[in-house]
PDB file of C-alpha atoms in Angstrom:
ATOM      1  CA  MET A  15       0.000   0.000   0.000  1.00  0.00           C
ATOM      2  CA  LEU A  16       1.227   3.486  -0.828  1.00  0.00           C
ATOM      3  CA  TYR A  17       0.798   6.605   1.322  1.00  0.00           C
ATOM      4  CA  ILE A  18       1.578  10.158   0.154  1.00  0.00           C
ATOM      5  CA  ASN A  19       1.835  13.578   1.794  1.00  0.00           C
ATOM      6  CA  ASP A  20       2.220  16.357  -0.753  1.00  0.00           C
ATOM      7  CA  ASP A  21       1.303  19.252   1.528  1.00  0.00           C
ATOM      8  CA  LEU A  22       4.655  19.856   3.169  1.00  0.00           C
ATOM      9  CA  ASP A  23       4.012  23.616   3.277  1.00  0.00           C
ATOM     10  CA  GLY A  24       1.049  22.947   5.564  1.00  0.00           C
ATOM     11  CA  PHE A  25       2.855  20.305   7.642  1.00  0.00           C
ATOM     12  CA  ASP A  26       3.057  21.363  11.305  1.00  0.00           C
ATOM     13  CA  LEU A  27       6.443  20.191  12.544  1.00  0.00           C
ATOM     14  CA  ASP A  28       5.828  21.301  16.139  1.00  0.00           C
ATOM     15  CA  ARG A  29       2.690  19.145  16.341  1.00  0.00           C
ATOM     16  CA  ALA A  30       4.453  16.229  14.647  1.00  0.00           C
ATOM     17  CA  LEU A  31       7.586  15.990  16.822  1.00  0.00           C
ATOM     18  CA  PRO A  32       5.843  14.486  19.894  1.00  0.00           C
ATOM     19  CA  LEU A  33       4.367  11.773  17.631  1.00  0.00           C
ATOM     20  CA  LEU A  34       7.822  10.526  16.620  1.00  0.00           C
ATOM     21  CA  SER A  35       9.837   7.868  18.396  1.00  0.00           C
ATOM     22  CA  GLU A  36      12.842   9.175  20.294  1.00  0.00           C
ATOM     23  CA  GLN A  37      15.057   7.562  17.655  1.00  0.00           C
ATOM     24  CA  ARG A  38      13.280   9.265  14.745  1.00  0.00           C
ATOM     25  CA  ARG A  39      12.992  12.617  16.540  1.00  0.00           C
ATOM     26  CA  GLY A  40      16.770  12.619  16.974  1.00  0.00           C
ATOM     27  CA  VAL A  41      17.288  11.922  13.282  1.00  0.00           C
ATOM     28  CA  CYS A  42      14.737  14.563  12.346  1.00  0.00           C
ATOM     29  CA  LEU A  43      16.263  17.306  14.470  1.00  0.00           C
ATOM     30  CA  ARG A  44      19.731  16.735  12.982  1.00  0.00           C
ATOM     31  CA  PHE A  45      18.545  18.222   9.695  1.00  0.00           C
ATOM     32  CA  ARG A  46      19.752  21.801   9.340  1.00  0.00           C
ATOM     33  CA  HIS A  47      16.829  23.045   7.289  1.00  0.00           C
ATOM     34  CA  GLU A  48      13.158  22.983   8.187  1.00  0.00           C
ATOM     35  CA  LEU A  49      12.181  21.220   4.952  1.00  0.00           C
ATOM     36  CA  GLY A  50      14.431  18.267   5.809  1.00  0.00           C
ATOM     37  CA  ARG A  51      12.920  18.084   9.278  1.00  0.00           C
ATOM     38  CA  LYS A  52       9.400  18.187   7.833  1.00  0.00           C
ATOM     39  CA  GLN A  53      10.209  15.477   5.292  1.00  0.00           C
ATOM     40  CA  CYS A  54      11.717  13.225   7.952  1.00  0.00           C
ATOM     41  CA  ALA A  55       8.778  13.676  10.327  1.00  0.00           C
ATOM     42  CA  ALA A  56       6.154  13.364   7.578  1.00  0.00           C
ATOM     43  CA  ALA A  57       7.712  10.110   6.330  1.00  0.00           C
ATOM     44  CA  TYR A  58       7.632   8.593   9.811  1.00  0.00           C
ATOM     45  CA  LEU A  59       4.020   9.663  10.353  1.00  0.00           C
ATOM     46  CA  LEU A  60       3.026   8.140   7.009  1.00  0.00           C
ATOM     47  CA  LEU A  61       4.657   4.901   8.124  1.00  0.00           C
ATOM     48  CA  ARG A  62       2.783   5.024  11.436  1.00  0.00           C
ATOM     49  CA  LYS A  63      -0.493   5.603   9.572  1.00  0.00           C
ATOM     50  CA  ALA A  64       0.231   2.708   7.202  1.00  0.00           C
ATOM     51  CA  LEU A  65       1.123   0.366  10.067  1.00  0.00           C
ATOM     52  CA  LEU A  66      -2.093   1.228  11.887  1.00  0.00           C
ATOM     53  CA  GLU A  67      -4.348   0.970   8.834  1.00  0.00           C
ATOM     54  CA  GLU A  68      -2.751  -2.096   7.246  1.00  0.00           C
ATOM     55  CA  TYR A  69      -1.601  -4.098  10.283  1.00  0.00           C
ATOM     56  CA  GLY A  70      -3.361  -2.644  13.340  1.00  0.00           C
ATOM     57  CA  ILE A  71       0.005  -1.659  14.857  1.00  0.00           C
ATOM     58  CA  SER A  72      -0.229   1.478  16.975  1.00  0.00           C
ATOM     59  CA  GLU A  73       3.170   1.513  18.707  1.00  0.00           C
ATOM     60  CA  MET A  74       5.917   3.728  17.392  1.00  0.00           C
ATOM     61  CA  PRO A  75       8.179   1.734  15.078  1.00  0.00           C
ATOM     62  CA  VAL A  76      11.861   1.558  15.918  1.00  0.00           C
ATOM     63  CA  PHE A  77      14.251   1.037  13.025  1.00  0.00           C
ATOM     64  CA  GLY A  78      17.151  -1.278  12.469  1.00  0.00           C
ATOM     65  CA  TYR A  79      19.288  -1.011   9.349  1.00  0.00           C
ATOM     66  CA  GLY A  80      20.481  -3.577   6.817  1.00  0.00           C
ATOM     67  CA  GLU A  81      23.948  -3.906   5.341  1.00  0.00           C
ATOM     68  CA  HIS A  82      23.436  -1.093   2.821  1.00  0.00           C
ATOM     69  CA  GLY A  83      21.404   1.115   5.162  1.00  0.00           C
ATOM     70  CA  LYS A  84      17.895  -0.029   4.213  1.00  0.00           C
ATOM     71  CA  PRO A  85      15.709   0.393   7.302  1.00  0.00           C
ATOM     72  CA  PHE A  86      13.496  -2.315   8.779  1.00  0.00           C
ATOM     73  CA  ILE A  87      11.096  -2.326  11.712  1.00  0.00           C
ATOM     74  CA  ILE A  88      12.524  -4.073  14.748  1.00  0.00           C
ATOM     75  CA  GLY A  89      10.168  -6.806  15.924  1.00  0.00           C
ATOM     76  CA  HIS A  90       8.233  -6.985  12.646  1.00  0.00           C
ATOM     77  CA  PRO A  91      10.352  -8.921  10.128  1.00  0.00           C
ATOM     78  CA  ASP A  92       7.231  -9.712   8.085  1.00  0.00           C
ATOM     79  CA  ILE A  93       6.498  -6.034   7.344  1.00  0.00           C
ATOM     80  CA  HIS A  94       8.524  -4.269   4.674  1.00  0.00           C
ATOM     81  CA  PHE A  95       8.537  -0.545   4.000  1.00  0.00           C
ATOM     82  CA  ASN A  96      10.369   2.075   2.039  1.00  0.00           C
ATOM     83  CA  ILE A  97      10.180   5.866   2.132  1.00  0.00           C
ATOM     84  CA  SER A  98      11.275   8.658  -0.157  1.00  0.00           C
ATOM     85  CA  HIS A  99      10.893  12.414  -0.345  1.00  0.00           C
ATOM     86  CA  CYS A 100      11.496  15.401  -2.553  1.00  0.00           C
ATOM     87  CA  HIS A 101      10.637  19.101  -2.171  1.00  0.00           C
ATOM     88  CA  GLU A 102       6.995  18.523  -3.084  1.00  0.00           C
ATOM     89  CA  ALA A 103       6.100  15.195  -1.475  1.00  0.00           C
ATOM     90  CA  VAL A 104       6.862  12.363   0.894  1.00  0.00           C
ATOM     91  CA  VAL A 105       5.936   8.788  -0.051  1.00  0.00           C
ATOM     92  CA  CYS A 106       5.800   5.638   2.083  1.00  0.00           C
ATOM     93  CA  ALA A 107       5.200   2.137   0.712  1.00  0.00           C
ATOM     94  CA  VAL A 108       4.330  -0.758   3.041  1.00  0.00           C
ATOM     95  CA  SER A 109       3.990  -4.417   2.081  1.00  0.00           C
ATOM     96  CA  ASP A 110       4.269  -7.987   3.318  1.00  0.00           C
ATOM     97  CA  LYS A 111       7.150  -8.432   0.840  1.00  0.00           C
ATOM     98  CA  PRO A 112      10.164  -6.261  -0.047  1.00  0.00           C
ATOM     99  CA  VAL A 113       9.198  -2.920  -1.569  1.00  0.00           C
ATOM    100  CA  GLY A 114      11.004   0.009  -3.159  1.00  0.00           C
ATOM    101  CA  VAL A 115       9.697   3.533  -3.743  1.00  0.00           C
ATOM    102  CA  ASP A 116      11.133   6.785  -5.034  1.00  0.00           C
ATOM    103  CA  VAL A 117       9.703  10.263  -5.519  1.00  0.00           C
ATOM    104  CA  GLU A 118      11.510  13.076  -7.298  1.00  0.00           C
ATOM    105  CA  SER A 119      10.862  16.649  -8.385  1.00  0.00           C
ATOM    106  CA  ILE A 120      10.471  16.934 -12.141  1.00  0.00           C
ATOM    107  CA  ASP A 121      12.937  19.821 -12.473  1.00  0.00           C
ATOM    108  CA  ARG A 122      16.018  17.780 -11.507  1.00  0.00           C
ATOM    109  CA  TYR A 123      17.213  17.083 -15.084  1.00  0.00           C
ATOM    110  CA  LYS A 124      20.884  17.578 -15.906  1.00  0.00           C
ATOM    111  CA  GLU A 125      22.367  16.182 -19.110  1.00  0.00           C
ATOM    112  CA  SER A 126      25.600  15.125 -17.350  1.00  0.00           C
ATOM    113  CA  VAL A 127      23.691  13.092 -14.760  1.00  0.00           C
ATOM    114  CA  ALA A 128      21.535  11.528 -17.465  1.00  0.00           C
ATOM    115  CA  GLN A 129      24.620  10.524 -19.476  1.00  0.00           C
ATOM    116  CA  TYR A 130      26.138   8.907 -16.380  1.00  0.00           C
ATOM    117  CA  THR A 131      23.004   7.045 -15.216  1.00  0.00           C
ATOM    118  CA  MET A 132      21.075   6.185 -18.396  1.00  0.00           C
ATOM    119  CA  ASN A 133      21.876   3.707 -21.148  1.00  0.00           C
ATOM    120  CA  ASP A 134      21.626   4.520 -24.864  1.00  0.00           C
ATOM    121  CA  ARG A 135      17.986   3.404 -25.167  1.00  0.00           C
ATOM    122  CA  GLU A 136      16.985   5.526 -22.164  1.00  0.00           C
ATOM    123  CA  MET A 137      18.893   8.532 -23.510  1.00  0.00           C
ATOM    124  CA  ASP A 138      16.963   8.160 -26.780  1.00  0.00           C
ATOM    125  CA  ILE A 139      13.708   8.197 -24.782  1.00  0.00           C
ATOM    126  CA  ILE A 140      14.801  11.346 -22.937  1.00  0.00           C
ATOM    127  CA  HIS A 141      16.025  13.180 -26.034  1.00  0.00           C
ATOM    128  CA  SER A 142      12.912  12.360 -28.061  1.00  0.00           C
ATOM    129  CA  ALA A 143      10.488  13.341 -25.282  1.00  0.00           C
ATOM    130  CA  ASP A 144       8.460  16.555 -25.395  1.00  0.00           C
ATOM    131  CA  ASN A 145       9.580  17.066 -21.800  1.00  0.00           C
ATOM    132  CA  PRO A 146      13.097  15.637 -21.274  1.00  0.00           C
ATOM    133  CA  ALA A 147      13.036  16.499 -17.549  1.00  0.00           C
ATOM    134  CA  LEU A 148       9.850  14.465 -17.096  1.00  0.00           C
ATOM    135  CA  ALA A 149      11.229  11.519 -19.093  1.00  0.00           C
ATOM    136  CA  PHE A 150      14.468  11.567 -17.080  1.00  0.00           C
ATOM    137  CA  THR A 151      12.627  11.809 -13.758  1.00  0.00           C
ATOM    138  CA  ARG A 152      10.324   8.945 -14.702  1.00  0.00           C
ATOM    139  CA  LEU A 153      13.279   6.682 -15.558  1.00  0.00           C
ATOM    140  CA  TRP A 154      15.263   7.807 -12.506  1.00  0.00           C
ATOM    141  CA  THR A 155      12.429   6.999 -10.084  1.00  0.00           C
ATOM    142  CA  MET A 156      11.968   3.599 -11.689  1.00  0.00           C
ATOM    143  CA  LYS A 157      15.662   2.802 -11.304  1.00  0.00           C
ATOM    144  CA  GLU A 158      15.874   4.038  -7.752  1.00  0.00           C
ATOM    145  CA  ALA A 159      12.709   2.205  -6.671  1.00  0.00           C
ATOM    146  CA  LEU A 160      14.156  -1.018  -8.087  1.00  0.00           C
ATOM    147  CA  LEU A 161      17.501  -0.479  -6.354  1.00  0.00           C
ATOM    148  CA  LYS A 162      15.768   0.349  -3.076  1.00  0.00           C
ATOM    149  CA  LEU A 163      13.680  -2.825  -3.410  1.00  0.00           C
ATOM    150  CA  SER A 164      16.886  -4.845  -3.431  1.00  0.00           C
ATOM    151  CA  GLY A 165      18.285  -2.896  -0.495  1.00  0.00           C
ATOM    152  CA  GLN A 166      21.306  -1.747  -2.500  1.00  0.00           C
ATOM    153  CA  GLY A 167      20.360   1.892  -2.941  1.00  0.00           C
ATOM    154  CA  ILE A 168      21.981   3.966  -5.652  1.00  0.00           C
ATOM    155  CA  SER A 169      24.885   2.095  -7.179  1.00  0.00           C
ATOM    156  CA  ASN A 170      27.841   3.225  -9.229  1.00  0.00           C
ATOM    157  CA  ASP A 171      26.367   1.668 -12.356  1.00  0.00           C
ATOM    158  CA  MET A 172      22.743   2.648 -12.782  1.00  0.00           C
ATOM    159  CA  ARG A 173      22.863   2.461 -16.564  1.00  0.00           C
ATOM    160  CA  ASP A 174      21.669  -1.133 -16.866  1.00  0.00           C
ATOM    161  CA  VAL A 175      19.356  -1.430 -13.868  1.00  0.00           C
ATOM    162  CA  LEU A 176      16.116  -1.581 -15.863  1.00  0.00           C
ATOM    163  CA  THR A 177      15.404  -4.471 -18.212  1.00  0.00           C
ATOM    164  CA  GLY A 178      11.901  -3.329 -19.160  1.00  0.00           C
ATOM    165  CA  ASP A 179      10.241  -6.365 -17.589  1.00  0.00           C
ATOM    166  CA  GLU A 180       9.980  -5.019 -14.035  1.00  0.00           C
ATOM    167  CA  PRO A 181       6.428  -4.540 -12.688  1.00  0.00           C
ATOM    168  CA  ILE A 182       7.062  -0.937 -11.681  1.00  0.00           C
ATOM    169  CA  THR A 183       4.162   1.465 -11.223  1.00  0.00           C
ATOM    170  CA  THR A 184       4.920   5.095 -12.029  1.00  0.00           C
ATOM    171  CA  VAL A 185       2.668   8.100 -11.446  1.00  0.00           C
ATOM    172  CA  GLU A 186       3.286  11.579 -12.815  1.00  0.00           C
ATOM    173  CA  GLU A 187       1.800  14.377 -10.712  1.00  0.00           C
ATOM    174  CA  LEU A 188       2.469  17.087 -13.274  1.00  0.00           C
ATOM    175  CA  CYS A 189       0.438  19.855 -11.630  1.00  0.00           C
ATOM    176  CA  LYS A 190       2.230  19.171  -8.332  1.00  0.00           C
ATOM    177  CA  GLY A 191       5.687  18.872  -9.900  1.00  0.00           C
ATOM    178  CA  TYR A 192       6.762  15.339  -8.985  1.00  0.00           C
ATOM    179  CA  VAL A 193       6.907  11.733 -10.167  1.00  0.00           C
ATOM    180  CA  TYR A 194       6.894   8.595  -8.042  1.00  0.00           C
ATOM    181  CA  SER A 195       7.514   4.921  -8.787  1.00  0.00           C
ATOM    182  CA  TRP A 196       7.151   1.822  -6.660  1.00  0.00           C
ATOM    183  CA  ILE A 197       7.665  -1.904  -6.955  1.00  0.00           C
ATOM    184  CA  THR A 198       7.013  -4.939  -4.739  1.00  0.00           C
TER     185      THR A 198
END
């Protein structure tokens, strides 16, 4: 199941902080900028909402971390989750099997990054698109969601991550300025 908060401007950080675990509050308050704090808190609250609605779990989740930094919920090895955020939105995916999710702002396109992370077929898609930034962001979120599913995160060689057969769902929120992809 996927949960989204795309009203970060209206997110009340002061009201949210007491609803975070001590562990997450510490992480949240280490961010220098308010947006980072809001994103961190909003992601945790989306996870809490998902755990309550999907599994009836009301306690505050405490995280452990895998070899490559992928978080898991201590005491609930059967529940998988993944979170992501950008300037416009925070997304949380929860499942009974491994899951990966990524959300990105559409305006992130840079040709040098595309050349480094996309293969020739993907570069053709980007260059032939009416909106290259949208095409790049769509492909980027698909790649990152797949890498996060595996627990590897962004790797040095993202060019050949996608085969075209992955059951990735991608949504373009054009009027809100972001794209998200997820896979289970």
